[in-house]
PDB file of C-alpha atoms in Angstrom:
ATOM      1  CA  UNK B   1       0.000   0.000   0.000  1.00 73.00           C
ATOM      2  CA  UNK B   2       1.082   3.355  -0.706  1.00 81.00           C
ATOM      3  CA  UNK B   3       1.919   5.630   2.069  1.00 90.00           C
ATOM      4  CA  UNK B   4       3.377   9.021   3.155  1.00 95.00           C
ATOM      5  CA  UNK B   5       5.284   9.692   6.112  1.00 96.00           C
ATOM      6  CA  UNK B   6       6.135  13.143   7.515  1.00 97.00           C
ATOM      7  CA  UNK B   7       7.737  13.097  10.664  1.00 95.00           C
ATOM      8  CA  UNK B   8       8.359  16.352  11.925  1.00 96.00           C
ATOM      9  CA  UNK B   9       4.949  17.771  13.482  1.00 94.00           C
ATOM     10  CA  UNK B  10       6.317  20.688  13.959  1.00 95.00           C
ATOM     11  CA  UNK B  11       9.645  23.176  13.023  1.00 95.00           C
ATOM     12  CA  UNK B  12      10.773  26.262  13.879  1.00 97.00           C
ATOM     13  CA  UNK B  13      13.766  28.442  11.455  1.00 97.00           C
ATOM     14  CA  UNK B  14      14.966  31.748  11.704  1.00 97.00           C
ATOM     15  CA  UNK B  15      13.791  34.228   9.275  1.00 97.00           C
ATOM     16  CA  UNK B  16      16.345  34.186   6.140  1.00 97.00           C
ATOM     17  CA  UNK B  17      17.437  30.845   6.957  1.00 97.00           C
ATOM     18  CA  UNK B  18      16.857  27.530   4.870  1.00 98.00           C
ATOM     19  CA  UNK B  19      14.885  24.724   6.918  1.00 98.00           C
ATOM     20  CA  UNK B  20      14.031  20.991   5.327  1.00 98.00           C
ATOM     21  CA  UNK B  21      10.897  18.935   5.818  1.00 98.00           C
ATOM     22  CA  UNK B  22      11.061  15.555   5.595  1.00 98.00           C
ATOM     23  CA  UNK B  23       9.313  13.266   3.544  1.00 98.00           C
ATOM     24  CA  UNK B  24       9.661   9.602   3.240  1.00 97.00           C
ATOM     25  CA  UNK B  25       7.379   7.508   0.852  1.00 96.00           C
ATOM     26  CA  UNK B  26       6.445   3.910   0.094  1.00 94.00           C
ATOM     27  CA  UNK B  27       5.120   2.681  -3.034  1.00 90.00           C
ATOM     28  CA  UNK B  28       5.166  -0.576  -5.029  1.00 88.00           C
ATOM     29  CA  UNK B  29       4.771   1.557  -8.458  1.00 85.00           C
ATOM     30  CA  UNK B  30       7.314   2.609 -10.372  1.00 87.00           C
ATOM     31  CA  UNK B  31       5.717   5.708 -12.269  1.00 85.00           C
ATOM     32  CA  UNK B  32       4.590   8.238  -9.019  1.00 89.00           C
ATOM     33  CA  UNK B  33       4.641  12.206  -8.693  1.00 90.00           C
ATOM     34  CA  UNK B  34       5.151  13.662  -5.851  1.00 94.00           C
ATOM     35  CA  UNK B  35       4.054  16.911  -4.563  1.00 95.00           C
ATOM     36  CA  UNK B  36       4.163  19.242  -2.005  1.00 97.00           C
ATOM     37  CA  UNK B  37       1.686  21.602  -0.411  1.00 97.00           C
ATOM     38  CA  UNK B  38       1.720  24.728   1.464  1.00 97.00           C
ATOM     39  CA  UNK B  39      -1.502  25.174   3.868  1.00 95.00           C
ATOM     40  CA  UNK B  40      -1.803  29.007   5.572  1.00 94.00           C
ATOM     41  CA  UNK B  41      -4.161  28.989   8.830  1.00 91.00           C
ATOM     42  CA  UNK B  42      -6.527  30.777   6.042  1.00 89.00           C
ATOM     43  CA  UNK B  43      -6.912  26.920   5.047  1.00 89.00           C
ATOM     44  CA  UNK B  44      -6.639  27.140   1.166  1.00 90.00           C
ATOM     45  CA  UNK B  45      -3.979  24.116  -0.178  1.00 92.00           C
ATOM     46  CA  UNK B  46      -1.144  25.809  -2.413  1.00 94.00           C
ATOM     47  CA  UNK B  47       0.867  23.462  -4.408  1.00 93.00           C
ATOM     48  CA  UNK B  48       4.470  24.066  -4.375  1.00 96.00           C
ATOM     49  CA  UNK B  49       6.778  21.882  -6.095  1.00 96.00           C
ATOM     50  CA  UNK B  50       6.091  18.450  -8.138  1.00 94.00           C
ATOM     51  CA  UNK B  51       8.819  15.356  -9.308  1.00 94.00           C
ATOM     52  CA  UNK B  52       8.057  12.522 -11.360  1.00 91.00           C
ATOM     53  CA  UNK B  53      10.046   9.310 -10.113  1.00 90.00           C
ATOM     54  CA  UNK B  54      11.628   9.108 -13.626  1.00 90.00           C
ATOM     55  CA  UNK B  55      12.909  12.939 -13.722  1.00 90.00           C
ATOM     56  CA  UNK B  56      16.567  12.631 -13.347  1.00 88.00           C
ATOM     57  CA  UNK B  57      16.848  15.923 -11.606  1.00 93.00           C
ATOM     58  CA  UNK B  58      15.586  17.954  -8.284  1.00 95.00           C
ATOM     59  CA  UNK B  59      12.681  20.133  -8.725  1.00 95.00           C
ATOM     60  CA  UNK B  60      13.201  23.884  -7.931  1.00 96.00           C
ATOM     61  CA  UNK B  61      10.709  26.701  -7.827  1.00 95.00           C
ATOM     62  CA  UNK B  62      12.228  29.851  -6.502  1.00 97.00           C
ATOM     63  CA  UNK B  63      12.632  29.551  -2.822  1.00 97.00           C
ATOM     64  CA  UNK B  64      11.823  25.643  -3.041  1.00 98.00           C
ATOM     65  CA  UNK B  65      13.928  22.899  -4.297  1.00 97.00           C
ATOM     66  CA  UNK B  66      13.091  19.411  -3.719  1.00 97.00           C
ATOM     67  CA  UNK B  67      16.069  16.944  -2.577  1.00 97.00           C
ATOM     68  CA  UNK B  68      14.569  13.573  -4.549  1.00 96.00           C
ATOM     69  CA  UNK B  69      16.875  10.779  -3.160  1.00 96.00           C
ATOM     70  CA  UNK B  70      15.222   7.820  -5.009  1.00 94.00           C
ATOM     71  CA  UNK B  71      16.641   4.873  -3.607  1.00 94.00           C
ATOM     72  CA  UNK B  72      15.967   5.772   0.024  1.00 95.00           C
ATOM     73  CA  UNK B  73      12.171   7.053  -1.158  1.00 95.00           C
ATOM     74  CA  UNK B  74      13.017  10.657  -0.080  1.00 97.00           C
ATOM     75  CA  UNK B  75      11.863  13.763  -1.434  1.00 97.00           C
ATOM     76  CA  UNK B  76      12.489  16.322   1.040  1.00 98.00           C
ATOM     77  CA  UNK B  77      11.496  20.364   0.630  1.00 98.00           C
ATOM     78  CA  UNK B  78      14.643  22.505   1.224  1.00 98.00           C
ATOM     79  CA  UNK B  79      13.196  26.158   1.621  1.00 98.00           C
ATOM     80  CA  UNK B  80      15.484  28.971   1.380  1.00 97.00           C
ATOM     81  CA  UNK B  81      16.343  32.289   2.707  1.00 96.00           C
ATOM     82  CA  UNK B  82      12.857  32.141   5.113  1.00 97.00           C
ATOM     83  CA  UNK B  83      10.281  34.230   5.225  1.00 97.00           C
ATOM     84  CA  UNK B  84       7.671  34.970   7.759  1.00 97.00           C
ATOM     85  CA  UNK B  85       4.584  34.231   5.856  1.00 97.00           C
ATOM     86  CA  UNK B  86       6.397  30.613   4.854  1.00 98.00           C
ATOM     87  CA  UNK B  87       4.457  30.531   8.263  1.00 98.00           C
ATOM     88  CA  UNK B  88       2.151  27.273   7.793  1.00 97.00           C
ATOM     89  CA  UNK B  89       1.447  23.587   7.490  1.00 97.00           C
ATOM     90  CA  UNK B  90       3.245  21.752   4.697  1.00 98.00           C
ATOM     91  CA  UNK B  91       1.949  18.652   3.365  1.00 97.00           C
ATOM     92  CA  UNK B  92       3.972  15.801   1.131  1.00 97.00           C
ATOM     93  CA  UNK B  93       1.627  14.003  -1.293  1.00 95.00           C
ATOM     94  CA  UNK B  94       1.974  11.273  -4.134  1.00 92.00           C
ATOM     95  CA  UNK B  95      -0.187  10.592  -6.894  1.00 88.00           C
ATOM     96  CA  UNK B  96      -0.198   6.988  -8.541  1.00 77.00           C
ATOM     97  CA  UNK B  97       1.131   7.257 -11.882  1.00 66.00           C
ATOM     98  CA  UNK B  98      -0.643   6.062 -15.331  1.00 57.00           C
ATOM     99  CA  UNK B  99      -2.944   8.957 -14.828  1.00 53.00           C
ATOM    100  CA  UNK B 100      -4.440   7.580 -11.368  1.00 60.00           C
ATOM    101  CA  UNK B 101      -6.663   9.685  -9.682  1.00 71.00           C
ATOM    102  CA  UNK B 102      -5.299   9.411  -5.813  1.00 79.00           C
ATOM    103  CA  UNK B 103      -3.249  11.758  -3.776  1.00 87.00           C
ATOM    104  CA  UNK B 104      -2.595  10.364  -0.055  1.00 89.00           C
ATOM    105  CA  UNK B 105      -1.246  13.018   1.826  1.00 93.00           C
ATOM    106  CA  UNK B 106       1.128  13.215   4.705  1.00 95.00           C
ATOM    107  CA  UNK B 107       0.103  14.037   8.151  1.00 95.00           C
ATOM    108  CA  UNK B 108       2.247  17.428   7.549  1.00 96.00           C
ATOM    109  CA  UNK B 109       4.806  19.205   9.114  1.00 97.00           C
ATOM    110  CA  UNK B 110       4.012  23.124  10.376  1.00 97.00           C
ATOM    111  CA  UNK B 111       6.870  25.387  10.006  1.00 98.00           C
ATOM    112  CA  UNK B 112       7.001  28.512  12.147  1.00 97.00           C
ATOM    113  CA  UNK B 113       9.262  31.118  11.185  1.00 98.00           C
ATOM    114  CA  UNK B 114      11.187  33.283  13.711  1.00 96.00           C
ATOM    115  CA  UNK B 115      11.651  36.792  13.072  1.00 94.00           C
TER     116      UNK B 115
ATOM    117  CA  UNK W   1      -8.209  33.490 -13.905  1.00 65.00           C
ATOM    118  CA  UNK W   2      -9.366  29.537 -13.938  1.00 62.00           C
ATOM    119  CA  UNK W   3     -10.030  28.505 -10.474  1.00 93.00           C
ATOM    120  CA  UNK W   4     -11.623  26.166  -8.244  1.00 96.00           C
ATOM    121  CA  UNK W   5     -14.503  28.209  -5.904  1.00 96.00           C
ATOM    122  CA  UNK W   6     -16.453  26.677  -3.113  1.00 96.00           C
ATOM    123  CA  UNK W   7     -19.421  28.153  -1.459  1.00 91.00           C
ATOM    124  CA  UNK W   8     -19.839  28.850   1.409  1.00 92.00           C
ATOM    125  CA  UNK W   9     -16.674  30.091   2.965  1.00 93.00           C
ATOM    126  CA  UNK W  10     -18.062  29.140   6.291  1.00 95.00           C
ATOM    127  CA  UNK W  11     -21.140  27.003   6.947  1.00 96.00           C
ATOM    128  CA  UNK W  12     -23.260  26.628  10.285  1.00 96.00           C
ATOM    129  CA  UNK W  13     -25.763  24.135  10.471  1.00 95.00           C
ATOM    130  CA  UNK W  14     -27.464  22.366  13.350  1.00 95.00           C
ATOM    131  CA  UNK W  15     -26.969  18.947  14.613  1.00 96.00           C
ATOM    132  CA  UNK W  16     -29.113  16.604  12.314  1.00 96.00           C
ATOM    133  CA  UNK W  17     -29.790  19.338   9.876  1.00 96.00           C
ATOM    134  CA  UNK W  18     -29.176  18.379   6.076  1.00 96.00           C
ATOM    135  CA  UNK W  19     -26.712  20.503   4.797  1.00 97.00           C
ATOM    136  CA  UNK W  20     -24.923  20.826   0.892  1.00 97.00           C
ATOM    137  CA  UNK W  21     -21.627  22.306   0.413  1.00 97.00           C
ATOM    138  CA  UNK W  22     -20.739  23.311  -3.284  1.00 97.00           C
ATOM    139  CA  UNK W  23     -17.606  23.625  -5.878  1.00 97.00           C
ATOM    140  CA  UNK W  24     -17.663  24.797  -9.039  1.00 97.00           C
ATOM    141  CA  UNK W  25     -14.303  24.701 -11.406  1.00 97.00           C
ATOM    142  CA  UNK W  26     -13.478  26.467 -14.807  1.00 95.00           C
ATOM    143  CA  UNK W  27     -10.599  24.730 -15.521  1.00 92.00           C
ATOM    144  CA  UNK W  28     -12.890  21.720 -17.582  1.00 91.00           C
ATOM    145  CA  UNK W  29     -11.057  19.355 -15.403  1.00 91.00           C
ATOM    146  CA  UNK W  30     -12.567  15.639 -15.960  1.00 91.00           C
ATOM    147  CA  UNK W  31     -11.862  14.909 -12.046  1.00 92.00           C
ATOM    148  CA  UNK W  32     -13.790  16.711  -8.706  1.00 94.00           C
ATOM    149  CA  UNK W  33     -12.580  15.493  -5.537  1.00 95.00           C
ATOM    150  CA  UNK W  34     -14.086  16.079  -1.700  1.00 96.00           C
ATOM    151  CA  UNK W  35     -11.690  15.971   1.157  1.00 96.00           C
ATOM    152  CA  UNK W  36     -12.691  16.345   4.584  1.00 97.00           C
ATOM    153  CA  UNK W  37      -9.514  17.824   6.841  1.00 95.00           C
ATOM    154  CA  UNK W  38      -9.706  18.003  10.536  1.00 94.00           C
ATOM    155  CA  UNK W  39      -7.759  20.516  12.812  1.00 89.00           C
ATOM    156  CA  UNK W  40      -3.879  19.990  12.409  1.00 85.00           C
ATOM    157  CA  UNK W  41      -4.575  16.542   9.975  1.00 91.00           C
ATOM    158  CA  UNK W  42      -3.660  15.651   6.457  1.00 92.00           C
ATOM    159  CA  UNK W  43      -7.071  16.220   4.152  1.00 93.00           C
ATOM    160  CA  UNK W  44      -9.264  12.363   4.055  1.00 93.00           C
ATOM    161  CA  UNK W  45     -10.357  11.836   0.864  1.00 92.00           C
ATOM    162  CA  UNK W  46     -13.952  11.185   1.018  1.00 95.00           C
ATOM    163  CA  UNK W  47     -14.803  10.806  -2.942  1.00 92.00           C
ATOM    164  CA  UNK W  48     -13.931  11.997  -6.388  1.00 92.00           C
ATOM    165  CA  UNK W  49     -15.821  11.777  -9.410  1.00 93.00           C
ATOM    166  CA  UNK W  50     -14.360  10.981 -12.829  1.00 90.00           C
ATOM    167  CA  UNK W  51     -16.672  12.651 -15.173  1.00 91.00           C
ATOM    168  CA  UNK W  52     -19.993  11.232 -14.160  1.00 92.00           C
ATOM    169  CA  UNK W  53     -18.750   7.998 -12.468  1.00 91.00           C
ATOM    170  CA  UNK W  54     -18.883   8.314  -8.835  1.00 92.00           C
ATOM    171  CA  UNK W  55     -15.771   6.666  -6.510  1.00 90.00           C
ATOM    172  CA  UNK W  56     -16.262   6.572  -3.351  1.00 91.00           C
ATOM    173  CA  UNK W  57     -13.969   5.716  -0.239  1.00 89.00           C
ATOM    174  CA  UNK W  58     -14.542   2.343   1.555  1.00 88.00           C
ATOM    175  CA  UNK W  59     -14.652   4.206   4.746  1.00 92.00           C
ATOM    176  CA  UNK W  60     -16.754   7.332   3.840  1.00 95.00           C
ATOM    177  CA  UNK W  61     -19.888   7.448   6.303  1.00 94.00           C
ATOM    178  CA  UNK W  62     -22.964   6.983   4.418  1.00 94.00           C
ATOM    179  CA  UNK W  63     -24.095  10.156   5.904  1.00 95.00           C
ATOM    180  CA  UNK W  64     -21.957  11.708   3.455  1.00 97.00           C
ATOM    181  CA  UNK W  65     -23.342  11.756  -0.887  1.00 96.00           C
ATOM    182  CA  UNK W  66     -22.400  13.561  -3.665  1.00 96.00           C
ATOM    183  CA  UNK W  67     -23.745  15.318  -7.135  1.00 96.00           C
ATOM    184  CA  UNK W  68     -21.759  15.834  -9.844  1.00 96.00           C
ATOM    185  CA  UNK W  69     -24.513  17.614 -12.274  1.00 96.00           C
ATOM    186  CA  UNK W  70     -22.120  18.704 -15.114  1.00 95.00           C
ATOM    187  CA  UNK W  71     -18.614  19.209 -15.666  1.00 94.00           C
ATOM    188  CA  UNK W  72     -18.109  22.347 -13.748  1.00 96.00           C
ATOM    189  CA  UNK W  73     -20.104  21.610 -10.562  1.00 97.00           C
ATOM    190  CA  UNK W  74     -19.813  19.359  -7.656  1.00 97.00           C
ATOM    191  CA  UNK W  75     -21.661  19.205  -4.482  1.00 97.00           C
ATOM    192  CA  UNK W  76     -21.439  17.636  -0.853  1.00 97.00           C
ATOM    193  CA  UNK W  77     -24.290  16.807   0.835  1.00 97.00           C
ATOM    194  CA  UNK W  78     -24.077  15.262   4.331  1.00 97.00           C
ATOM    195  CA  UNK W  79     -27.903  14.597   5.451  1.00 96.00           C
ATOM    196  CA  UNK W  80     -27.239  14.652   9.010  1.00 95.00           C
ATOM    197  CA  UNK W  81     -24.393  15.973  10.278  1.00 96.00           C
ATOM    198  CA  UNK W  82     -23.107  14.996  13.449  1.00 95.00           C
ATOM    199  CA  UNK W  83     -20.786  16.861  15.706  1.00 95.00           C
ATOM    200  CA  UNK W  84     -17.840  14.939  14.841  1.00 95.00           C
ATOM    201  CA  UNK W  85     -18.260  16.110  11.245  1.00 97.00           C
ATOM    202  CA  UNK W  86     -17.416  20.018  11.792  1.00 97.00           C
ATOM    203  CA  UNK W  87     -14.060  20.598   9.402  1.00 97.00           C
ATOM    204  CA  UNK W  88     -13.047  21.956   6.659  1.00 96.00           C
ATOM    205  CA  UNK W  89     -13.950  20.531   3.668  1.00 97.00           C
ATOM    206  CA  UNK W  90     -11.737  20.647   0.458  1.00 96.00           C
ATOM    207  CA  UNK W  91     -12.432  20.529  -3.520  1.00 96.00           C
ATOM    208  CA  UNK W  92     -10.004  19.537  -6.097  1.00 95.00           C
ATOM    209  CA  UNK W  93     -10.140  18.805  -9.339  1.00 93.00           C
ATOM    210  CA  UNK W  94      -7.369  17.244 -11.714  1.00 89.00           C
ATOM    211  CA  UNK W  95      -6.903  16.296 -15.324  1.00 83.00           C
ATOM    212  CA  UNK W  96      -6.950  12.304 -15.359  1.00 73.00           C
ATOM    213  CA  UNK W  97      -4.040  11.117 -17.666  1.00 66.00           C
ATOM    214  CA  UNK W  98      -2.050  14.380 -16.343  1.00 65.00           C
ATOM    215  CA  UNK W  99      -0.436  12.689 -13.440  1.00 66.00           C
ATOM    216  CA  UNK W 100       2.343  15.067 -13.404  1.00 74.00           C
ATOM    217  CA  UNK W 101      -0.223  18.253 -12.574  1.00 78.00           C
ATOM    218  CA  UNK W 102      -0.627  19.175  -8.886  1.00 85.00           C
ATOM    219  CA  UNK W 103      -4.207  19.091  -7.783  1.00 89.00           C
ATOM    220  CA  UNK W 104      -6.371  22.263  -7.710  1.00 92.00           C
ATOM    221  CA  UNK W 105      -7.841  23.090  -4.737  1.00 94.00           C
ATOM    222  CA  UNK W 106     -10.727  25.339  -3.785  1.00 95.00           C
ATOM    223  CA  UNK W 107     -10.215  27.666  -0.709  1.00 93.00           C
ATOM    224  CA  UNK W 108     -12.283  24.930   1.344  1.00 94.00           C
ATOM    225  CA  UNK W 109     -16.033  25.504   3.532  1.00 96.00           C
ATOM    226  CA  UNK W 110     -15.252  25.712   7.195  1.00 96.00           C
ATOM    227  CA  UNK W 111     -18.432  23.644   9.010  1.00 97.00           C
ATOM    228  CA  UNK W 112     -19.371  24.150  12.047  1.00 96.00           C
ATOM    229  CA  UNK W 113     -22.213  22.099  14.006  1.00 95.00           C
ATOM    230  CA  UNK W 114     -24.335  23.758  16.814  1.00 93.00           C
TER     231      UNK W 114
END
């Protein structure tokens, strides 16, 4: 069965500093995506960052970069220079591949940022 | 802009009082979803629609039922909500055969239950 594990409940950075949440995943398939999610206490879902299992190389998007480390089924969020509103819960997800229709989410790590 | 937009924002109803929660996407997605998400947990998928066939999870209460009338709109209907149902409740839609596209999420209907 597939499965998502986050397990930092909770982490605190400094403003302008980089902080990783961890993501570990299990999955028998071998075509996946993998996503990640940025929820404000506002409540909407704001997708970050995606990586395919067969892209060779880490996903960036501005501040975020994802550290894919295949063989360990890893795919961590490094965020950068910190901001205050980064302020929120982040949430790892995979989608089955083939065109499947199910994301299982993580239970989410919230990040607090210090100022 | 195309979006995902649920109505209402926030929703009060009273204990055993039918209520209906709506979505409505322009982004001619062929897949709605409905997540319920409780305080400080990862969204539950209760059930997702691919165009008009109906999926639903094996542990979804059968309180909960859904409409999918068209392409654009979706609705959540729980006919008698209990306490333990007040949460935020989540649309998405996707593009089936996309699997590399993220979700699109609506900005979710905060339920309360008096």
């Amino acid at each position: 069965a597939q499965k998502i594990t986050q397990t930092q409940p909770g982490m605190f950075v400094q403003e302008k500093e980089a902080v990783t949440l961890d993501c570990t995943y299990d999955t028998s398939d071998q075509s996946y995506g993998l996503f990640w999610y940025k929820q404000p206490s506002s409540g909407e879902m704001i997708f970050l960052i995606y990586q395919g299992s067969y892209d060779e190389q880490n996903a960036t998007e501005g501040r975020y970069s994802l550290n894919f480390q295949k063989a360990r089924k890893s795919a961590n969020l490094v965020i950068s220079a910190s901001q205050l509103g980064d302020s929120a819960m982040y949430f790892c997800a995979m989608r089955e591949g083939g065109g499947g229709f199910k994301t299982i989410f993580g239970a989410g790590t919230r990040l607090f940022v210090k100022a | 802009d195309a979006m995902v937009i649920q109505n209402p924002r926030y929703q009060v109803t009273q204990f055993g009082k039918p209520v209906t929660l709506s979505c409505s996407q322009t982004l001619n997605h062929n897949v709605m979803y409905w997540y319920q998400q409780k305080s400080s947990q990862a969204p539950k998928l209760l059930f997702h629609y691919y165009d008009k066939d109906f999926n639903n999870e094996a542990d979804t209460p059968d309180n909960f039922q859904s409409r999918r009338p068209n392409t654009s709109f979706c609705f959540l209907d729980i006919r008698s909500p209990g306490l333990g149902d007040a949460a935020m409740y989540l649309c998405a839609t996707s593009s089936w055969g996309n699997s590399n596209q993220p979700q699109h999420f609506g900005d979710g209907t905060r339920l309360s239950i008096l």
